[in-house]
Coordinates of C-alpha atoms and ligand atoms in Angstrom, one line a residue:
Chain L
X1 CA 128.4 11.0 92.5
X2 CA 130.7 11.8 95.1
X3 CA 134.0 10.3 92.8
X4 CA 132.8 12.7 89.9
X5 CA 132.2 15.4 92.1
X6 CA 135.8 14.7 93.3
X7 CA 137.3 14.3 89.8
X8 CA 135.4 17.5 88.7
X9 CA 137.1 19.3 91.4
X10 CA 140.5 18.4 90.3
X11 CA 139.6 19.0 87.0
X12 CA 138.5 22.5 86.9
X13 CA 141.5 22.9 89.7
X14 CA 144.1 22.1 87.1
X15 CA 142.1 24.2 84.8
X16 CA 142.0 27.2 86.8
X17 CA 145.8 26.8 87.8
X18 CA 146.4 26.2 84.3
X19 CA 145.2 29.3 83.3
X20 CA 145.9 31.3 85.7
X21 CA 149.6 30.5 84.6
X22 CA 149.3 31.1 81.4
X23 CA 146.2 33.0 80.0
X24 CA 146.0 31.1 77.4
X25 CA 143.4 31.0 74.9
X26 CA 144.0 27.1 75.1
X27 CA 143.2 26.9 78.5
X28 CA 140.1 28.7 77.9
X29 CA 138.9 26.5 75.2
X30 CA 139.3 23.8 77.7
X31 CA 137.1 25.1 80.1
X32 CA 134.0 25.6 77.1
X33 CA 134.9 22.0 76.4
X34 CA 134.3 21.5 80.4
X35 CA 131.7 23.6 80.5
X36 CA 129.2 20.8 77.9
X37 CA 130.4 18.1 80.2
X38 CA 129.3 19.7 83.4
X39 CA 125.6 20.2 82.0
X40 CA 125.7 16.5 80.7
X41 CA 126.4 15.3 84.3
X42 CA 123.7 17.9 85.5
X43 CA 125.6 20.1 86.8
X44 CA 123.6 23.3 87.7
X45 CA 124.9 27.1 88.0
X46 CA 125.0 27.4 91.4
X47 CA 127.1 24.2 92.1
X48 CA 129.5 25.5 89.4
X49 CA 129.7 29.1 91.3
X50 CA 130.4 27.2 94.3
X51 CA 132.8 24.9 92.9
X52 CA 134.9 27.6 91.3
X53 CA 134.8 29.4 94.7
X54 CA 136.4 25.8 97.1
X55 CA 138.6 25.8 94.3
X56 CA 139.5 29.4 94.3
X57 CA 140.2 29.6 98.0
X58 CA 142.0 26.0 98.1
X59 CA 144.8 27.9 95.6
X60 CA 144.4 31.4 97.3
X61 CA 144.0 30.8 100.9
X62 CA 144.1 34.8 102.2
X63 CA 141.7 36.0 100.2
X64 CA 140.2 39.1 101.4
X65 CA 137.0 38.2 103.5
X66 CA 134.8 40.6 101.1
X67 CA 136.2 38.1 97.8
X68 CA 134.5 35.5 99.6
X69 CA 131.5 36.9 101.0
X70 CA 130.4 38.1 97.6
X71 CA 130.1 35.0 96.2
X72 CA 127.3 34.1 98.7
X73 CA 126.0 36.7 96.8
X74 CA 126.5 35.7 93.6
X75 CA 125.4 32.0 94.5
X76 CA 122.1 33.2 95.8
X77 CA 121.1 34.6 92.5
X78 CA 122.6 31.8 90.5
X79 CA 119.8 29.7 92.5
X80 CA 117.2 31.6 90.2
X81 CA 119.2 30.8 87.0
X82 CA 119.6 27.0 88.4
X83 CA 116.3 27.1 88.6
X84 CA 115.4 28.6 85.3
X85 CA 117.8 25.8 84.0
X86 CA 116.1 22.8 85.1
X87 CA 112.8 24.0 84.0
X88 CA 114.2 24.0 80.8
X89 CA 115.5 20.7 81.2
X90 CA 111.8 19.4 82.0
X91 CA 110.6 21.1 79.3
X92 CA 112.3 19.8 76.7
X93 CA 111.8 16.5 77.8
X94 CA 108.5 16.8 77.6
X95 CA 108.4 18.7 74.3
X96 CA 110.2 15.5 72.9
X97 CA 107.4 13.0 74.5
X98 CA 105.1 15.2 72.5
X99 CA 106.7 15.2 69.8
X100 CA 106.8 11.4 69.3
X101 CA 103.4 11.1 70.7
X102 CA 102.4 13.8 67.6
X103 CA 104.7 11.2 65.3
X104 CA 102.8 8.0 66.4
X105 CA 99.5 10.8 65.4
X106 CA 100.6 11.7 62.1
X107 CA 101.9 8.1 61.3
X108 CA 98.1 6.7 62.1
X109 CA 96.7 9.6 60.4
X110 CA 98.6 7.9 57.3
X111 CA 97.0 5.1 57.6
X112 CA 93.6 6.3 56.8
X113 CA 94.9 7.0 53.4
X114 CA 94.0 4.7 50.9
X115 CA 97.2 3.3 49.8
X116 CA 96.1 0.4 47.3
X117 CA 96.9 1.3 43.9
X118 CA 94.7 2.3 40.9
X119 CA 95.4 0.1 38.0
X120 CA 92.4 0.2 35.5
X121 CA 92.8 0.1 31.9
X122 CA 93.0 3.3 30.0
X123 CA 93.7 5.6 33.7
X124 CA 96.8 7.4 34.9
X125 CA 96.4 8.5 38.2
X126 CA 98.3 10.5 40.7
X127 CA 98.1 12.2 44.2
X128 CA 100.4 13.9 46.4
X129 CA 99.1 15.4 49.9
X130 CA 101.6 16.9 52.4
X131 CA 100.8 18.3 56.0
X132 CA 102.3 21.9 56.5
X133 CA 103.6 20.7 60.3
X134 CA 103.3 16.9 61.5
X135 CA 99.8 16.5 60.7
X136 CA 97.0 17.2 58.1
X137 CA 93.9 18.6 57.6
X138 CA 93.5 17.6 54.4
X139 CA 91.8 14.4 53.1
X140 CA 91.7 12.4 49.6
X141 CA 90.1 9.5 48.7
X142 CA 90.4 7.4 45.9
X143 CA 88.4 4.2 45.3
X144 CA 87.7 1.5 42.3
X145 CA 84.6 -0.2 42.1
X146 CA 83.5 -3.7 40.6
X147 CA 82.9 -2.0 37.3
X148 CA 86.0 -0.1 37.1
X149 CA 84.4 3.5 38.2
X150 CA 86.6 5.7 40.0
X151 CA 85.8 7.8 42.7
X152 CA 88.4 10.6 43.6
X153 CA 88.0 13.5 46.5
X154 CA 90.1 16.1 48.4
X155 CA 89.0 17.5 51.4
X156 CA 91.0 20.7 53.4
X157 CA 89.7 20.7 56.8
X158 CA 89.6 24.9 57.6
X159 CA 92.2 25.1 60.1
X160 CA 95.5 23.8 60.8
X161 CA 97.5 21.4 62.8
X162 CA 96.0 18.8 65.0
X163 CA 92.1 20.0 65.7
X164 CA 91.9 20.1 62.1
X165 CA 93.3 16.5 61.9
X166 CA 91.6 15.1 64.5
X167 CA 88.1 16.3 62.4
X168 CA 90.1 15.2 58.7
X169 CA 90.5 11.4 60.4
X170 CA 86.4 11.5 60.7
X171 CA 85.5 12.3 57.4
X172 CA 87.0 8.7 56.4
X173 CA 84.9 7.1 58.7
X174 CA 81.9 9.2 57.7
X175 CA 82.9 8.2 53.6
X176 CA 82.6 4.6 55.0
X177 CA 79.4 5.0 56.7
X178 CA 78.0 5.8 53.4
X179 CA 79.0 3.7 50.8
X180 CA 76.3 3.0 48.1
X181 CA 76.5 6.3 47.1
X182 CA 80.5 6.5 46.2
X183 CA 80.1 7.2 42.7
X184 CA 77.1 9.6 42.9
X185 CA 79.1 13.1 44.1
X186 CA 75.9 15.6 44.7
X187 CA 74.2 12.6 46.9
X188 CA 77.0 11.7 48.4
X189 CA 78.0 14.7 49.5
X190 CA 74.4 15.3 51.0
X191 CA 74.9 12.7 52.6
X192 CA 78.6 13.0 54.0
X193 CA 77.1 17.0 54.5
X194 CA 74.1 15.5 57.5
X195 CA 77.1 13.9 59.2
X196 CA 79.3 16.1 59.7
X197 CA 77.1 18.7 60.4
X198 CA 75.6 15.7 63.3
X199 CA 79.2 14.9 64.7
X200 CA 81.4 17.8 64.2
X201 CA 82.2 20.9 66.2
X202 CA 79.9 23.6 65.2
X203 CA 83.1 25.8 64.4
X204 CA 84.7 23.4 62.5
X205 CA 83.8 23.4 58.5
X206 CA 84.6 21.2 55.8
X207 CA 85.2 21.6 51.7
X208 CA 85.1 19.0 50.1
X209 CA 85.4 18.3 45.9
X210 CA 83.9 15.2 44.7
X211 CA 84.5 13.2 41.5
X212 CA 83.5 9.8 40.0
X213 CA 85.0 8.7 36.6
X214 CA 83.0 6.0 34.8
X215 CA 85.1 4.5 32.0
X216 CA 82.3 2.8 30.2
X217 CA 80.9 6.1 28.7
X218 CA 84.0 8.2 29.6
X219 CA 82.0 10.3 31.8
X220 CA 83.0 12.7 34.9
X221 CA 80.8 14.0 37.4
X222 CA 81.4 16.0 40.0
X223 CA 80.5 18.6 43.2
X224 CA 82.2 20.4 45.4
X225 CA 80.9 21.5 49.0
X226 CA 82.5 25.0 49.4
X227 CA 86.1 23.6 48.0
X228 CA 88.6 25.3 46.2
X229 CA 87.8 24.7 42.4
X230 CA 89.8 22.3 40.5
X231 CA 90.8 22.0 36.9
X232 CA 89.5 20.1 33.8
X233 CA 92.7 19.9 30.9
X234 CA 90.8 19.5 27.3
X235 CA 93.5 17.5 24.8
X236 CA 91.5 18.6 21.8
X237 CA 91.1 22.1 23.1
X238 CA 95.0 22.6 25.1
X239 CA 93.0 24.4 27.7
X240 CA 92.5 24.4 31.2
X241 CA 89.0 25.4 32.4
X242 CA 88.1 26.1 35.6
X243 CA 85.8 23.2 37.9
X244 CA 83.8 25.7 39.6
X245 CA 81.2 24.0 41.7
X246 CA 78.2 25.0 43.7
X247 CA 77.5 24.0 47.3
X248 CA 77.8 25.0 50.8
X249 CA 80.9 23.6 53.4
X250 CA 80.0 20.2 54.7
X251 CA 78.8 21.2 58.5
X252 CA 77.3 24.1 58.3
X253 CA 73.2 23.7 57.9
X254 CA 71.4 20.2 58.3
X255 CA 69.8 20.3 55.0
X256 CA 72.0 21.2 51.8
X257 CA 71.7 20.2 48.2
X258 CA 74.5 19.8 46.2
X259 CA 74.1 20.6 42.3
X260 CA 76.1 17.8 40.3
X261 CA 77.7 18.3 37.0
X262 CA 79.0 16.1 34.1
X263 CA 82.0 16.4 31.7
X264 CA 82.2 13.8 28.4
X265 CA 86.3 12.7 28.7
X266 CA 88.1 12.6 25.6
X267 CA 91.3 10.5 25.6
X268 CA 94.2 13.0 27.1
X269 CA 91.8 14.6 29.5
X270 CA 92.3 15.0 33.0
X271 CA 91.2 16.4 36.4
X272 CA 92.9 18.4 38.4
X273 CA 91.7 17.9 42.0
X274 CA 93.5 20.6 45.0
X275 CA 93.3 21.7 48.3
X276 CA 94.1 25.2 48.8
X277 CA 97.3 24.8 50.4
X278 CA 98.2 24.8 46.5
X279 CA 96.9 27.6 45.2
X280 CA 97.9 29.6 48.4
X281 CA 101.5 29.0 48.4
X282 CA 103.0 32.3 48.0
X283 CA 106.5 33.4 47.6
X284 CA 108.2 36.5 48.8
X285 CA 106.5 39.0 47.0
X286 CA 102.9 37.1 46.5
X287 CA 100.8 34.8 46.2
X288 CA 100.9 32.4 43.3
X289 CA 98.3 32.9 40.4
X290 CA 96.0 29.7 39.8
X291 CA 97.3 30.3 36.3
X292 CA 101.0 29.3 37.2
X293 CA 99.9 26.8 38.5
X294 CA 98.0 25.3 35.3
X295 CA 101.1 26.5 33.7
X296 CA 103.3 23.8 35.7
X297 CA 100.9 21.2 35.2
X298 CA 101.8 21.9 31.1
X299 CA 105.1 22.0 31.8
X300 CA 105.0 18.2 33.1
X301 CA 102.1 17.4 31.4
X302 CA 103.9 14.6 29.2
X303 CA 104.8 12.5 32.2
X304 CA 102.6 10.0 34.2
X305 CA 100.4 11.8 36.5
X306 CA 102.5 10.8 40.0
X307 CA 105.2 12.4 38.6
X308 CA 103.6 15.3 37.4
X309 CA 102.2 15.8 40.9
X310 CA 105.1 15.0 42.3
X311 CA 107.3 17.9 39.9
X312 CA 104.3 21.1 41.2
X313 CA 105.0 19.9 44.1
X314 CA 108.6 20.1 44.4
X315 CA 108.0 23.6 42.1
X316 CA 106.0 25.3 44.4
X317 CA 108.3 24.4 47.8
X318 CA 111.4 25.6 46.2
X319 CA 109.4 28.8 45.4
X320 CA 108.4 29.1 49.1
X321 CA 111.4 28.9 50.3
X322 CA 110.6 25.3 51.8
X323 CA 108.4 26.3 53.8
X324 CA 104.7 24.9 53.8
X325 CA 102.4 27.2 55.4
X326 CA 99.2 25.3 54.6
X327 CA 98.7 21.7 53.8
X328 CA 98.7 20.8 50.4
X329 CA 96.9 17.8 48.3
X330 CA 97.1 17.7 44.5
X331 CA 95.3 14.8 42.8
X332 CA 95.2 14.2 38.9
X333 CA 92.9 11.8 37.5
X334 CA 93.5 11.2 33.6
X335 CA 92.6 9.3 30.9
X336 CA 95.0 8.0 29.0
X337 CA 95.4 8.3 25.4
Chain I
X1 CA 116.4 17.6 120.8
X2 CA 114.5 18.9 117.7
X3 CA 114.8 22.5 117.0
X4 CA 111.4 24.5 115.7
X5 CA 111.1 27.3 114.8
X6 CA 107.8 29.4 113.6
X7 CA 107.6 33.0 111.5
X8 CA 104.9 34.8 111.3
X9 CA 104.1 35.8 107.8
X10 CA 102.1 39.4 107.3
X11 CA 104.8 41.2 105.6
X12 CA 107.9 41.6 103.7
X13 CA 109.8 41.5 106.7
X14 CA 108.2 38.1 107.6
X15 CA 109.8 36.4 103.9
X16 CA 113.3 37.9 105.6
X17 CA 113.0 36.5 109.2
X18 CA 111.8 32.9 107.6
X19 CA 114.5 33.0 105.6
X20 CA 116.7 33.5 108.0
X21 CA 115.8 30.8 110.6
X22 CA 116.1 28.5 107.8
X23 CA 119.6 29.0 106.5
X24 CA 120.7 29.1 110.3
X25 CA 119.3 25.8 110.4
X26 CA 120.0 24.7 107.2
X27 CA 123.5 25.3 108.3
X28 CA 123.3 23.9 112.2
X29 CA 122.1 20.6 110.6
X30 CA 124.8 20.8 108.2
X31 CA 123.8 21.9 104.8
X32 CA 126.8 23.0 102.6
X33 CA 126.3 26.8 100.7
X34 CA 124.7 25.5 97.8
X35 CA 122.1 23.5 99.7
X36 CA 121.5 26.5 102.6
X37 CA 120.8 28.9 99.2
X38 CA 118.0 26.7 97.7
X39 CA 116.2 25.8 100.9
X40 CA 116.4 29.4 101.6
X41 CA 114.9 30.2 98.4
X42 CA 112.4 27.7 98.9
X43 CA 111.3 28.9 102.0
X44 CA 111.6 32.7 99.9
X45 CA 109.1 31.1 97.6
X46 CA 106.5 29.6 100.2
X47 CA 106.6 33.0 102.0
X48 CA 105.9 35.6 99.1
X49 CA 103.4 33.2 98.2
X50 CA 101.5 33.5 101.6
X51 CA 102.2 37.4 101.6
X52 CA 100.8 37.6 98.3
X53 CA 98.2 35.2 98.3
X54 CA 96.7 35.0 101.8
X55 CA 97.8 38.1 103.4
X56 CA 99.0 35.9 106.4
X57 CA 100.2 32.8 107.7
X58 CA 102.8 30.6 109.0
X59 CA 106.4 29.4 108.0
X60 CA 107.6 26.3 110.4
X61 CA 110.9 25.3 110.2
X62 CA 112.3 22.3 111.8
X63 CA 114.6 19.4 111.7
X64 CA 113.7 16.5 110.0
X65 CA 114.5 12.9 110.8
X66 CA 113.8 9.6 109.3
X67 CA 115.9 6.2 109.2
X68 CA 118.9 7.5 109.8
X69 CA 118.6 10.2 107.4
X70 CA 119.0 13.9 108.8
X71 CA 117.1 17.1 106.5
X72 CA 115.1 19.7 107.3
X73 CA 111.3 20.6 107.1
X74 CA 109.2 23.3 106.0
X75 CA 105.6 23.2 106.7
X76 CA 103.9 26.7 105.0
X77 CA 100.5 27.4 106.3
X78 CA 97.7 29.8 105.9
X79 CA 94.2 30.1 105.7
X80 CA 93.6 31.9 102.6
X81 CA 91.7 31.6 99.7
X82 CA 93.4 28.0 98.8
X83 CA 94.6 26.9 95.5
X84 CA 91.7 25.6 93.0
X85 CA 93.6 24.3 90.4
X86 CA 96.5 22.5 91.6
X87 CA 97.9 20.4 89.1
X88 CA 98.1 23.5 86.8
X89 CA 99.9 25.5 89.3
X90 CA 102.4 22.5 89.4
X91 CA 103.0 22.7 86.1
X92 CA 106.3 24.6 84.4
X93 CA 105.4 27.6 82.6
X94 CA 102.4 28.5 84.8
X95 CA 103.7 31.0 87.4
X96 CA 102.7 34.7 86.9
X97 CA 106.5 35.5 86.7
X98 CA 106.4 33.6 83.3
X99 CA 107.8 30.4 84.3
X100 CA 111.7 31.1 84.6
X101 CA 111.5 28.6 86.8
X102 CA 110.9 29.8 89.8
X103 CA 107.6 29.4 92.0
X104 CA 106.2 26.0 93.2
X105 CA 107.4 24.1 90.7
X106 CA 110.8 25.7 91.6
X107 CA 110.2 24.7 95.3
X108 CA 109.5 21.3 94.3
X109 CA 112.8 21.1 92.4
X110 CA 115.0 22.6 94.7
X111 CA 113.6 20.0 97.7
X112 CA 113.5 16.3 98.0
X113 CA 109.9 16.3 99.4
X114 CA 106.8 18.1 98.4
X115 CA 103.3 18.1 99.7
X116 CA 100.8 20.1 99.1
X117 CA 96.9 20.4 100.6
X118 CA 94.5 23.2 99.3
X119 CA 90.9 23.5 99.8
X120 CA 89.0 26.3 98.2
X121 CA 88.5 29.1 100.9
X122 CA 89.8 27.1 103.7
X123 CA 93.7 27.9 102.8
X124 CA 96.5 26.1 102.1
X125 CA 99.5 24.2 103.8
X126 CA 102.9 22.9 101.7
X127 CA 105.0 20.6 104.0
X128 CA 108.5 20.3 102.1
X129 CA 111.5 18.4 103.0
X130 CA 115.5 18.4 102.0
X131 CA 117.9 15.4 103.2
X132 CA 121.1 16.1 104.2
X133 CA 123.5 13.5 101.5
Ligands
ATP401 N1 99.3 30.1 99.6 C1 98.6 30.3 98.5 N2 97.3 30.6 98.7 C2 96.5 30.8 97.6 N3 96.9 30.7 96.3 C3 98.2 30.4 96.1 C4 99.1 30.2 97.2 N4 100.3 29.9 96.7 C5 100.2 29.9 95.4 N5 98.9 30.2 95.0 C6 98.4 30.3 93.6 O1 99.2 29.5 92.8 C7 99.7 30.3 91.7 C8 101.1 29.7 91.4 O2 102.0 30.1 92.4 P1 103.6 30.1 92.1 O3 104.3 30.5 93.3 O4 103.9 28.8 91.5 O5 103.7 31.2 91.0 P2 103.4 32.8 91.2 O6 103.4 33.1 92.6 O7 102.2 33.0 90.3 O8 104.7 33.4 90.4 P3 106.2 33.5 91.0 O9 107.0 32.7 90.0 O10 106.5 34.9 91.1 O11 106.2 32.8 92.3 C9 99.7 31.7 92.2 O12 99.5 32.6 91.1 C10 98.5 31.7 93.1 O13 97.3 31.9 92.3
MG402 MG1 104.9 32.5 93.9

């Protein structure tokens, strides 16, 4: 400490002669230069102030007494920004140990994702769920049972950042505590519905969509607890139709029945499953129209259905400027031709 | 010898006698200007705090010793309303100036020691200590 403090005083000494000589734009560069190495060694205002000033009178030994006492001045209010200074410091050390702590968060939030693939016969699916800051509140769930049924659901937590997370990593266990009645959306969403209204904040709600795909008779049903409606792609037809659903949010009265409805699938059909992080991206002027959205889905609708969820997504953040400002999940569930 | 010194704290004019006494001492012990400057704004701090908080009380300034070591002490004492909370009020960003630092957390920052005991309604005492290097 005391050799740096001695080389920083010869330093800035040779700077200060240095310029003073020459007024050069050189040797102020040099001091901006000195200026980022002084904060890496800590150095605070009011040392600097007092630095310049032992250095000052070493090269100007008359100075005029006033000169000298107004730096006492000047030193006693560069305490405050000193002060200011290290708080700073602090803070941002501990904004960074939040920050990874929020990391380790959002990578074990991750993890309740399902992450085995679906490979059944005859099904192309795809899902793509991002978190508008580290973390999410929304939830999907995809499963595969002995007899090849699928089960698919998105969740959207109402809320944001890491209250609604915190709630979106209980639904899993609550989907777990309940598994006989996976592919049977209107009970199982009764079900799911007593839970969270048992264990979850009273100020905290739920939506949740619900769909199980049986392949032997190529039948879809469905229900949705308050969620934004998703999207049912007829081949034979070339139409979207809305999936409007019935029900109350998950958490809000013990006792809720959830109506459950059926779709027959023709080969090139598919399901469009969303949170409404999708349909409420908006650009500059507005937001976007459920019937762009449909529109992009056509627009991809050759590829598999990753990609396809993968292209809206990459759409619809270039059309907001990169900015999420609500997390979005997108799920497509299709069978194949 | 040790040299003590106590200030009365019931006004303004208290916060400028403390500091005061504690720059001369800061400086008899032999503090450079840098060092004299942030125990005198401690000692600022500790004051207004008093003035503001329990109308009255006590600055004690004094020298320190320990192994060797030479500093100086500053024990803040009153019997005001106390501090509930005082984990919050040692955090950054909680002082009603908005956190630019300044305040206990400041104090703490700008000595080497820092003690505080607060009881609700019996008042409050903050012994602090800078060594000389
Ligand atoms: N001696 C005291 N007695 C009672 N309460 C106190 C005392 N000292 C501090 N406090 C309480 O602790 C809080 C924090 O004090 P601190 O000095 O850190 O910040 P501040 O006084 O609010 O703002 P400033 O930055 O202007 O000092 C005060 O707002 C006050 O409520
Ligand atoms: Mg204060």
């Amino acid at each position: 400490m005391e050799k740096t403090k001695l080389s920083m005083y010869q330093l800035y000494k040779d700077m200060l002669d240095n310029y003073l000589q020459s007024k050069s734009e050189h040797a102020l560069y040099a001091a901006q230069q000195f200026s980022k190495e002084m904060m890496e060694k800590d150095m605070s205002p009011e040392e600097m102030v007092s630095l310049h000033m032992s250095v000052f009178q070493e090269m100007v030994p008359d100075l005029p007494e006033e000169v000298v006492d107004s730096f006492d001045l000047l030193l006693e209010v560069m305490i405050g920004y000193g002060l200011a200074y290290r708080e700073h410091q602090s803070l941002r050390d501990r904004q960074q140990q939040l920050e990874s702590e929020l990391n380790v968060a959002a990578e074990m939030q991750q993890t309740l994702l399902p992450d085995e693939h679906i490979d059944a016969k005859g099904i192309d699916f795809g899902v793509i769920s991002v978190p508008a800051g580290k973390m999410s509140g929304d939830y999907y769930h995809y499963i595969q049972d002995e007899h090849g049924c699928i089960g698919v659901a998105v969740a959207d937590v109402i809320g944001k950042g890491v209250p609604a997370a915190m709630c979106m990593s209980m639904i899993k266990y609550a989907m777990e505590s309940i598994p006989e009645q996976r592919l049977q959306p209107a009970a199982l969403l009764e079900s799911l519905n007593r839970v969270v209204e048992r264990n979850i904040d009273s100020n905290m709600f739920i939506t949740m969509v619900y769909g199980s795909y049986d392949p032997r008779d190529h039948r879809f049903y469905y229900a949705g607890a308050g969620h934004e409606p998703g999207f049912y792609y007829s081949a034979s037809k070339d139409t979207f139709e809305e999936l409007t659903t019935k029900g109350l949010v998950l958490g809000l009265s013990q006792k809720v029945t959830y109506e459950e409805y059926v779709k027959d699938v023709q080969p090139g059909d598919f399901f469009v499953l969303l949170s409404d992080g999708v349909t409420e991206c908006r650009t500059e002027e507005d937001f976007i129209e459920r019937e762009q959205i449909t529109e992009m889905i056509r627009k991809y609708q050759h590829l598999p259905a990753q990609d396809i969820v993968n292209r809206v997504y990459r759409e619809l953040e270039k059309m907001q400027d990169f900015q999420l400002r609500d997390d979005f999940t997108l799920l497509i569930l299709k069978r194949d031709v | 010898m040790q040299v003590q010194t106590h200030v009365d704290i019931h006004s303004e004019w208290g916060i400028v006698a403390a500091r005061q006494a504690g720059r001369k001492l800061a400086r008899e012990i032999g503090f450079g200007s840098v060092d004299q400057a942030r125990v005198t704004t401690a000692i600022s701090e500790l004051a207004r705090n008093i003035y503001l908080y329990a109308n009255k009380g006590q600055i004690h300034i004094e020298e320190a010793t320990s192994s060797g070591k030479r500093g100086i002490k500053i024990i803040a004492t009153d019997e005001g309303p106390g501090i509930k909370d005082v984990r919050r009020v040692m955090e950054d960003g909680y002082t009603t100036s908005g956190g630019l630092g300044a305040g206990l957390p400041g104090v703490k920052r700008l000595m080497d020691e820092f003690k505080i005991d607060s009881e609700p309604d019996e008042g409050t005492t903050i012994t602090t200590v800078k060594w000389l290097r």
